[in-house]
Coordinates of C-alpha atoms in Angstrom, one line a residue:
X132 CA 22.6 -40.0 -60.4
X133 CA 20.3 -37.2 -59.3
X134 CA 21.0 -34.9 -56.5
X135 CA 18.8 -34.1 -53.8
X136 CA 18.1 -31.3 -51.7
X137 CA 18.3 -31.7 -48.1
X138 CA 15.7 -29.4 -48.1
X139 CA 11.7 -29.3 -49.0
X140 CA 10.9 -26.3 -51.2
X141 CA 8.6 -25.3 -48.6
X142 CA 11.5 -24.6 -46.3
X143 CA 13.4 -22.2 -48.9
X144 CA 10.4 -19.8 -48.8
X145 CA 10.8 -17.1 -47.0
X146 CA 9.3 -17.7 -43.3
X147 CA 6.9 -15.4 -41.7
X148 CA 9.4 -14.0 -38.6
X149 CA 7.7 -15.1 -35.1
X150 CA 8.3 -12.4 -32.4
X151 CA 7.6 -13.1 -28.9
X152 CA 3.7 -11.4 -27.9
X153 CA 4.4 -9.2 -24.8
X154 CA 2.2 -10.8 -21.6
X155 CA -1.1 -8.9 -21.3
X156 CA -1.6 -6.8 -18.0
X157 CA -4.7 -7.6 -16.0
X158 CA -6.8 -5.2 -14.9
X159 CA -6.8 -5.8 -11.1
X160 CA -11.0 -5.0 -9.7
X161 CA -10.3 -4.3 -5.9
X162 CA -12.4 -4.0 -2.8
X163 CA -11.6 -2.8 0.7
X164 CA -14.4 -3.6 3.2
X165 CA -14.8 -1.7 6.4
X166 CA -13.0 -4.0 9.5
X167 CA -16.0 -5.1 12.0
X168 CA -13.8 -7.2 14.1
X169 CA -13.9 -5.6 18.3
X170 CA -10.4 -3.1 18.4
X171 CA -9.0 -3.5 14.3
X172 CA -8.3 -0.5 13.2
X173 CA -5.9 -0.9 10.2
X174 CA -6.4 -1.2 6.6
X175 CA -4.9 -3.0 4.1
X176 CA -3.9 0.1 1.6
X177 CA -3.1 3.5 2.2
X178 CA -4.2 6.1 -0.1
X179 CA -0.5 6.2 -1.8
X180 CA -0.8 2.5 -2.4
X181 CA -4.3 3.3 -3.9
X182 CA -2.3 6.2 -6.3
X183 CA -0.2 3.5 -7.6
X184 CA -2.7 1.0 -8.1
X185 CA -5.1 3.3 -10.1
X186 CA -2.0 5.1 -11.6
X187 CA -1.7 1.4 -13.2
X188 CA -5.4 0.7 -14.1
X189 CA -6.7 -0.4 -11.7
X190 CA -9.7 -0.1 -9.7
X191 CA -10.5 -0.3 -6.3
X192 CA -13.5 -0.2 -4.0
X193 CA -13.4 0.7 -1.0
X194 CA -16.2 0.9 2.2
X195 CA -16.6 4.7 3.6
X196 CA -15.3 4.4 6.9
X197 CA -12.7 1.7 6.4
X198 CA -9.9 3.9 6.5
X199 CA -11.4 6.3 9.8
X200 CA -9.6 4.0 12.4
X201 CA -6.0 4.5 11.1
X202 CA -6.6 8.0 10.1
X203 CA -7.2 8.1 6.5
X204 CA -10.2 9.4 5.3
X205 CA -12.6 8.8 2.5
X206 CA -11.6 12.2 0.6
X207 CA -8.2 11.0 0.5
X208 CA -9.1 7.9 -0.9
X209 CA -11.0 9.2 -3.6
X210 CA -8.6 11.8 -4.5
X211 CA -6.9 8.7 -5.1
X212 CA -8.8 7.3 -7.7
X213 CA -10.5 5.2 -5.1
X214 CA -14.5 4.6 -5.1
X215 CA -15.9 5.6 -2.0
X216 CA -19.2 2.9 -1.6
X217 CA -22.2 2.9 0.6
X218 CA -23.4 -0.1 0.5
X219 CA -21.2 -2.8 2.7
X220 CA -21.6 -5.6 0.6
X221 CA -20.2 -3.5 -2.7
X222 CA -16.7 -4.0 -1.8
X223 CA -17.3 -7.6 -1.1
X224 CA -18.7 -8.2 -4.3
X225 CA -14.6 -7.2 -6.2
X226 CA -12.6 -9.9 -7.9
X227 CA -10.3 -9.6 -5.2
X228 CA -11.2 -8.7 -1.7
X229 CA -8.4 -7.1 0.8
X230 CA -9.3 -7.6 4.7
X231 CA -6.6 -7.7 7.9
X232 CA -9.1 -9.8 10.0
X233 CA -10.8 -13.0 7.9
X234 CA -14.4 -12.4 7.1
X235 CA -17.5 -13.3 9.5
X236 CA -19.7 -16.0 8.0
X237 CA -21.9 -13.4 7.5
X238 CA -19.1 -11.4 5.3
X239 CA -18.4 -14.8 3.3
X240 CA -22.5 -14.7 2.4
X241 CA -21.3 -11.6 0.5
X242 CA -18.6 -12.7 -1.6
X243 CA -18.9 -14.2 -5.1
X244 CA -17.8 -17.6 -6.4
X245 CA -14.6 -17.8 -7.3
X246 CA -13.3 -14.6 -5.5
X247 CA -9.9 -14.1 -4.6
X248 CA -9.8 -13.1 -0.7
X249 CA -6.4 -11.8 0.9
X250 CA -6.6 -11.6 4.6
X251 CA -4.9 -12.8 8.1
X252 CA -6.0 -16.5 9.2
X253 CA -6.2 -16.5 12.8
X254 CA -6.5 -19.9 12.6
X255 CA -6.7 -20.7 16.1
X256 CA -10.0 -18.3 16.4
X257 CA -11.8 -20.4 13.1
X258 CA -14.1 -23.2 13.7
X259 CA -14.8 -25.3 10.6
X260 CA -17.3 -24.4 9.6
X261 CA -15.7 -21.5 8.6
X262 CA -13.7 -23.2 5.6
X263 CA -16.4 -25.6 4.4
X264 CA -18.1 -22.2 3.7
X265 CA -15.3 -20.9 1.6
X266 CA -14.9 -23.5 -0.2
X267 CA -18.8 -23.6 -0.7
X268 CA -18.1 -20.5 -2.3
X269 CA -14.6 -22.2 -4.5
X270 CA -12.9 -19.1 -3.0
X271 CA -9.0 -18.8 -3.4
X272 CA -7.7 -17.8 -0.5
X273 CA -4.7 -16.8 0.9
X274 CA -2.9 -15.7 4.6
X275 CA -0.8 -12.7 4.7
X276 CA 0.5 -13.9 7.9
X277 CA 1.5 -17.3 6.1
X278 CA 3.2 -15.6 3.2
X279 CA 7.0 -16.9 3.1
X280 CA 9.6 -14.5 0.7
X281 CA 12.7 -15.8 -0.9
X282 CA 14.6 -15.1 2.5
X283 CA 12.6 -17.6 4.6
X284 CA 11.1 -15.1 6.5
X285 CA 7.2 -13.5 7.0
X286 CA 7.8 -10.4 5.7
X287 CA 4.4 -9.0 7.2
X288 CA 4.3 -11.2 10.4
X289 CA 8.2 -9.9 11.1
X290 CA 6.6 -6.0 10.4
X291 CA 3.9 -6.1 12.8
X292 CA 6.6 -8.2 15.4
X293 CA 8.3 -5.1 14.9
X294 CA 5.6 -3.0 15.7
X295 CA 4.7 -5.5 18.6
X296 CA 8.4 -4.9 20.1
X297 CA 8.4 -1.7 19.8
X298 CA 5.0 -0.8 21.1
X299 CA 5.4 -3.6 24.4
X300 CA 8.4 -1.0 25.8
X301 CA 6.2 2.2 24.8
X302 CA 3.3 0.5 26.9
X303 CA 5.1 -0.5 29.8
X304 CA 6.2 3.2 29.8
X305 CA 2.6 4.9 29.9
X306 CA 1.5 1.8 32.5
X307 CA 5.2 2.9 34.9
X308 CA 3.5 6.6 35.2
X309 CA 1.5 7.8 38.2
X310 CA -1.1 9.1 36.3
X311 CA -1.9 5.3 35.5
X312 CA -1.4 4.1 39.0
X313 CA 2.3 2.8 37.9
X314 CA 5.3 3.2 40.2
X315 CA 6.5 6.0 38.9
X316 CA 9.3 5.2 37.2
X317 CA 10.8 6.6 34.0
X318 CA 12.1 5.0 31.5
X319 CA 15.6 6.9 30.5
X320 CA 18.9 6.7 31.6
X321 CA 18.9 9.8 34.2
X322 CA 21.8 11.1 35.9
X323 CA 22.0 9.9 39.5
X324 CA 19.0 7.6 39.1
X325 CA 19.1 4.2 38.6
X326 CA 17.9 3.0 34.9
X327 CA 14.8 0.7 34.8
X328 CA 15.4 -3.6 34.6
X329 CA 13.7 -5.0 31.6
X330 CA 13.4 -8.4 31.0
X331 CA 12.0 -10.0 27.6
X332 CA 11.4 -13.2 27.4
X333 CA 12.6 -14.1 23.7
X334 CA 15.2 -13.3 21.3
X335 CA 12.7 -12.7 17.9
X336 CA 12.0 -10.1 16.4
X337 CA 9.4 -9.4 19.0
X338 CA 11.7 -9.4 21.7
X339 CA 14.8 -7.6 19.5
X340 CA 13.0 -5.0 19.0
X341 CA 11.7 -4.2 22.8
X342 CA 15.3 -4.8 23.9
X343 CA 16.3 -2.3 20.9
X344 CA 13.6 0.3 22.6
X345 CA 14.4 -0.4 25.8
X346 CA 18.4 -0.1 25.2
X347 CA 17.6 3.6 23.6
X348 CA 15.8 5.0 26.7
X349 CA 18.6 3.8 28.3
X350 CA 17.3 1.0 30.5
X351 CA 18.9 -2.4 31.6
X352 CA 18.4 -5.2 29.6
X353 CA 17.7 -9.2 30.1
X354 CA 17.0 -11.4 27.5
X355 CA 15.8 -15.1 28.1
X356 CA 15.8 -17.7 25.1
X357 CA 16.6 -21.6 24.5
X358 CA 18.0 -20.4 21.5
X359 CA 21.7 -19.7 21.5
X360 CA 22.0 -18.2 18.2
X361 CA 19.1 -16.2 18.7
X362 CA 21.0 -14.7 21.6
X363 CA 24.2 -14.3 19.6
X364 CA 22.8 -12.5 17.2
X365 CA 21.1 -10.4 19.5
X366 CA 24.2 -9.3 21.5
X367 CA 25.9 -8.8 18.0
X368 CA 23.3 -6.1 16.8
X369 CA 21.9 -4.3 19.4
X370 CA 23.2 -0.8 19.7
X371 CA 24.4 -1.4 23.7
X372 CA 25.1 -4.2 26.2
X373 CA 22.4 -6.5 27.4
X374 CA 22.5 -9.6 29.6
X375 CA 21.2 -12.7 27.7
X376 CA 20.1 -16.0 29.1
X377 CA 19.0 -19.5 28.7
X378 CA 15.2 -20.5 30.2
X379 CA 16.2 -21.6 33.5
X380 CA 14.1 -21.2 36.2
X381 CA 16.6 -19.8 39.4
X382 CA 18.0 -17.3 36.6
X383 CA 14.4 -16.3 35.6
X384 CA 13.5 -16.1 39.1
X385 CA 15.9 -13.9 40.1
X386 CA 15.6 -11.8 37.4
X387 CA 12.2 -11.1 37.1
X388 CA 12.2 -10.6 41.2
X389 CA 14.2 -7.5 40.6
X390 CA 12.6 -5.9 37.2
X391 CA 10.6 -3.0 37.0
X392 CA 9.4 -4.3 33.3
X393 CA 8.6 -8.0 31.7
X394 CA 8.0 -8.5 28.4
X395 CA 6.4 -12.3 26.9
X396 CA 7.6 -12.5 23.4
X397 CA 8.4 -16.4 23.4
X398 CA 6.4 -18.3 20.6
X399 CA 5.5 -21.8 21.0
X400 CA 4.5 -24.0 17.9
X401 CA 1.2 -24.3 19.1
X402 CA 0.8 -22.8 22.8
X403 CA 3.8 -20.4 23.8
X404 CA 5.1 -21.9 27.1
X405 CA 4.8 -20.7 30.6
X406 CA 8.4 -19.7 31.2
X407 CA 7.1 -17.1 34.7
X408 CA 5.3 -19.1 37.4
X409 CA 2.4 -17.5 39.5
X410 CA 4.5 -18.1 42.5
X411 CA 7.7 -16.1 40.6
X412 CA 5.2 -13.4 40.1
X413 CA 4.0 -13.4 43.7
X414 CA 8.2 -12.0 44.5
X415 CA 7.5 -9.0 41.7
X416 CA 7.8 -5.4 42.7
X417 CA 5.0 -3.7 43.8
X418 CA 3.6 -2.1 40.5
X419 CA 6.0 -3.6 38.4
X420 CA 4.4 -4.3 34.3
X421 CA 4.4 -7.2 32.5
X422 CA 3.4 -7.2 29.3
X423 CA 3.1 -10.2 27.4
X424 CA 2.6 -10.0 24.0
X425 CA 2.3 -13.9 23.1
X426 CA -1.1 -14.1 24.9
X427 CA -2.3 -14.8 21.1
X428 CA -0.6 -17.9 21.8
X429 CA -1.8 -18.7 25.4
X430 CA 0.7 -15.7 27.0
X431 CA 3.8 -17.1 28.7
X432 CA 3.1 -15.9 32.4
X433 CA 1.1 -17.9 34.3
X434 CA -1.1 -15.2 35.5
X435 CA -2.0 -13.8 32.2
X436 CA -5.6 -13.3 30.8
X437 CA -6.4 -12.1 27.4
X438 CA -7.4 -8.4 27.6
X439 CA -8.7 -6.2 25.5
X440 CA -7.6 -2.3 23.4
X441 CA -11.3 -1.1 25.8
X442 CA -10.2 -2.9 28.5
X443 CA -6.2 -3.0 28.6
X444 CA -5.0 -4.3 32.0
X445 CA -5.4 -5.9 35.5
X446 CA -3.7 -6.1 38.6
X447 CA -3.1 -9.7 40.3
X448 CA -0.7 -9.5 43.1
X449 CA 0.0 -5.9 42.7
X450 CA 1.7 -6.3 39.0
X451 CA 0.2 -4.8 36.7
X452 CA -0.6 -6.9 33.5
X453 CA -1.4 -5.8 29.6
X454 CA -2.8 -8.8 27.3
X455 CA -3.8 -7.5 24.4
X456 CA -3.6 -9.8 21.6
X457 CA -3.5 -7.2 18.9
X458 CA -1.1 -4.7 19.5
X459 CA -0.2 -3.3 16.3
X460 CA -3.5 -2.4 16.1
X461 CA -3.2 0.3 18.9
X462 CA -0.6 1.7 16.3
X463 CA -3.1 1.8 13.4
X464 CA -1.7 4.1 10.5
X465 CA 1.8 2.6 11.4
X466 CA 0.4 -0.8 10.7
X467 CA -1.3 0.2 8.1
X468 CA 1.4 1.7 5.9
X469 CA 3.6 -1.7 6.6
X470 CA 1.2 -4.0 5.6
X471 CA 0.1 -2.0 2.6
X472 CA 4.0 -1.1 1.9
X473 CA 4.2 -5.3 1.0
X474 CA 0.5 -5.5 0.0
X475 CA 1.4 -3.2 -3.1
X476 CA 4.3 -4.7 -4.8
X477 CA 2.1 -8.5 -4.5
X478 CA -0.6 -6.4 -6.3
X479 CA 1.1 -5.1 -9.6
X480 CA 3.2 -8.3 -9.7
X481 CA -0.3 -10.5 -9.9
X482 CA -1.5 -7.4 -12.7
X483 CA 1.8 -7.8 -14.5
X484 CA 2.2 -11.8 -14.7
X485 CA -1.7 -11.1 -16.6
X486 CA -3.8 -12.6 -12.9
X487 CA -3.2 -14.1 -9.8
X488 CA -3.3 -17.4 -11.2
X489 CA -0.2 -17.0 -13.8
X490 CA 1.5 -15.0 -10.2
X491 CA 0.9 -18.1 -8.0
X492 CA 2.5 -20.5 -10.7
X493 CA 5.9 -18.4 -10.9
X494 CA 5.5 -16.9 -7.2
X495 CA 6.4 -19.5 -4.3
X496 CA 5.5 -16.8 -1.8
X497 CA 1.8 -16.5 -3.0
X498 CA 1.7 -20.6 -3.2
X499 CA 2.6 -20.1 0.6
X500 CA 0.4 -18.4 1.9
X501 CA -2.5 -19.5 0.1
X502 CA -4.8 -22.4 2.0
X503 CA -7.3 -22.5 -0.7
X504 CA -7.6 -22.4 -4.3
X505 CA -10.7 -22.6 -6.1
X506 CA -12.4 -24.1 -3.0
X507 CA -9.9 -26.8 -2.5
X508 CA -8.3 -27.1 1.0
X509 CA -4.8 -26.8 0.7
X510 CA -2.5 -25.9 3.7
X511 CA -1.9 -29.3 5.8
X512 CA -2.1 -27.6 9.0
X513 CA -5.7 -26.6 8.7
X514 CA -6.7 -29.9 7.2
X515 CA -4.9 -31.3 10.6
X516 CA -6.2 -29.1 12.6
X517 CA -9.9 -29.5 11.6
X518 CA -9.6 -32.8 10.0
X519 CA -10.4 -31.4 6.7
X520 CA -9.5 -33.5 3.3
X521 CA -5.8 -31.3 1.5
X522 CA -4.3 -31.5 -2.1
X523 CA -0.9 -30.1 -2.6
X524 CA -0.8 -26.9 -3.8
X525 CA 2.0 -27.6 -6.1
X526 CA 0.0 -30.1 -7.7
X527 CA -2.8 -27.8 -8.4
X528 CA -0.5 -25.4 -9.8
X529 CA 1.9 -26.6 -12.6

């Protein structure tokens, strides 16, 4: 009997050796308009971002002017490797468009089909008719303020919170002066004199970081918050002592009675609750400060009114009150060099993984914060909110 071979005689020729192709880089084409929106001031890259960008291949527009609010200017940006552009509608006209406020109807008018735009959302400021025209347009489009990391956190909403805590304690300070019709007072912990009350009403990362502020100029510290933990881990970090709180209205009422400083940092779901009555406020200190930083969110003291950077304050009942909605953008080049510090990395991954749509598939992050792709609605709480039709980003994407 004959014997066969378990193999063909095609499979005892040598075989050609198949080594794995490196993934192709994309060249990323970038544009920077200049911000229109009344009192932004920041920009999405700073000229060391811009460095590594073109250090990498890539190019990137960028309006004359943009940079002037936070203090960059155009020679910087096109020692850079930056083009400097003349013509406002250029920069609109890149593969991928970089804004901190959303674009203006107008701005969307400018932008190609298919363009990738990377801005905030601000939804509660859109009207619909703002995302029938992007998707008009089959833009992809994502939030940076809905972008969610592998920790579960907001990496650039918790940096400008930061710079939000921070800046709500440096404030109340300049309002405090005389010079500004304040009460005088000085924040610091001065020998003989008794240090100035602060009370914030929420323990995240707003209100952690104006109690971390207000703890290093040596002042005395409440903190209010329906959140237990919250106030745990507050009390476990801060760098001194500080009085913490559930919302309960005697406690508040007594607290905020005797402060010289009171800071709104609580954050609804959809409006941030009135925690400070107008009659608590009536019982304030002549020329005490509030300064309530969730007025984006409908401000948590009954009194407040949204203000603006041209117009900060008013007095009602002799308490001076500061409700700006965009603080970080008083602070400019700081904001700038956050948001661009976590703009960057996002930017040479999406060149690396060869384009933003090979990035979204292996990046959860990305999927997060976008709320359209290729014209099709997909975040659920803007299709809620405007009773919009929503596919699944995750289907989409595979």
């Amino acid at each position: 009997m004959s014997q066969f071979s378990p193999f063909s005689k095609e499979e005892l020729l040598p075989q050609t050796e198949m080594l794995e192709i490196k993934k192709r880089k994309g060249e990323l084409f970038i544009g920077i308009p200049k911000e229109t929106y009344t009192g932004e001031k920041r920009i999405c890259l700073t000229p060391d971002a811009v460095t590594a960008l073109s250090a990498n291949g890539h190019r990137i527009v960028i309006e004359t002017g943009a940079g002037d609010g936070a203090n960059f200017t155009d020679k910087e940006y096109s020692e850079a490797g930056a083009k400097i552009s003349y013509d406002s509608e250029e920069a609109f006209k890149c593969n991928i468009v970089l804004k901190v406020a959303p674009p203006t109807e107008e701005e969307i008018s400018y932008l190609n089909p298919q363009t990738i735009l990377i801005s905030s959302l601000q939804l509660k400021t859109q009207s619909k008719k703002y995302f029938e025209s992007l998707a008009k347009k089959r833009i992809t489009a994502v939030a940076f303020d809905y972008i969610k990391d592998d920790q579960d956190t907001y990496p650039i909403v918790k940096s400008l919170s930061e710079i939000a805590g921070t800046a709500s304690i440096l404030i109340a300070g300049e309002l405090m002066s005389g010079v500004n019709k304040g009460n005088g007072l000085l924040f610091g912990n001065i020998g003989g004199v008794p240090p100035t009350s602060v009370v914030i009403f929420g323990a995240g990362t707003v209100g952690e970081f104006a109690a971390k502020t207000a703890l290093g100029f040596g002042a005395r510290v409440k903190v209010f918050d329906n959140s237990i933990t919250k106030l745990r881990n507050l009390q476990r970090y801060l760098p001194g002592p500080i009085y913490t709180s559930t919302v309960q209205p005697k406690s508040i009422a007594k607290a905020i009675m005797r402060c010289d400083v009171a800071i709104g940092a609580i954050r609804g779901k959809n409006r941030s609750p009135i925690v400070v009555t107008e009659t608590m406020i009536e019982q304030m200190k002549e020329g005490a400060v509030i300064v309530d930083v969730s007025i984006d969110r409908g401000g948590c003291f009954e009194t407040s009114n949204v203000t603006s950077h041209n117009s900060p304050t008013f007095v009602k009942h002799g308490v001076i009150h500061y409700c700006v909605p965009n603080i970080p953008s008083r602070y400019a080049r700081t904001a700038s060099v956050s948001i661009s510090n976590i703009f960057t990395p996002y930017l040479l991954d999406i060149a690396a993984e060869g384009g933003f749509e090979n990035a979204a598939r292996f990046d959860k992050s990305l999927r997060n914060g976008m709320y359209f792709y290729h014209g099709i609605l997909t975040n659920r709480t803007v299709a809620d909110w405007f009773d919009l039709p929503f596919r699944d980003i995750n289907l989409l994407i595979v």
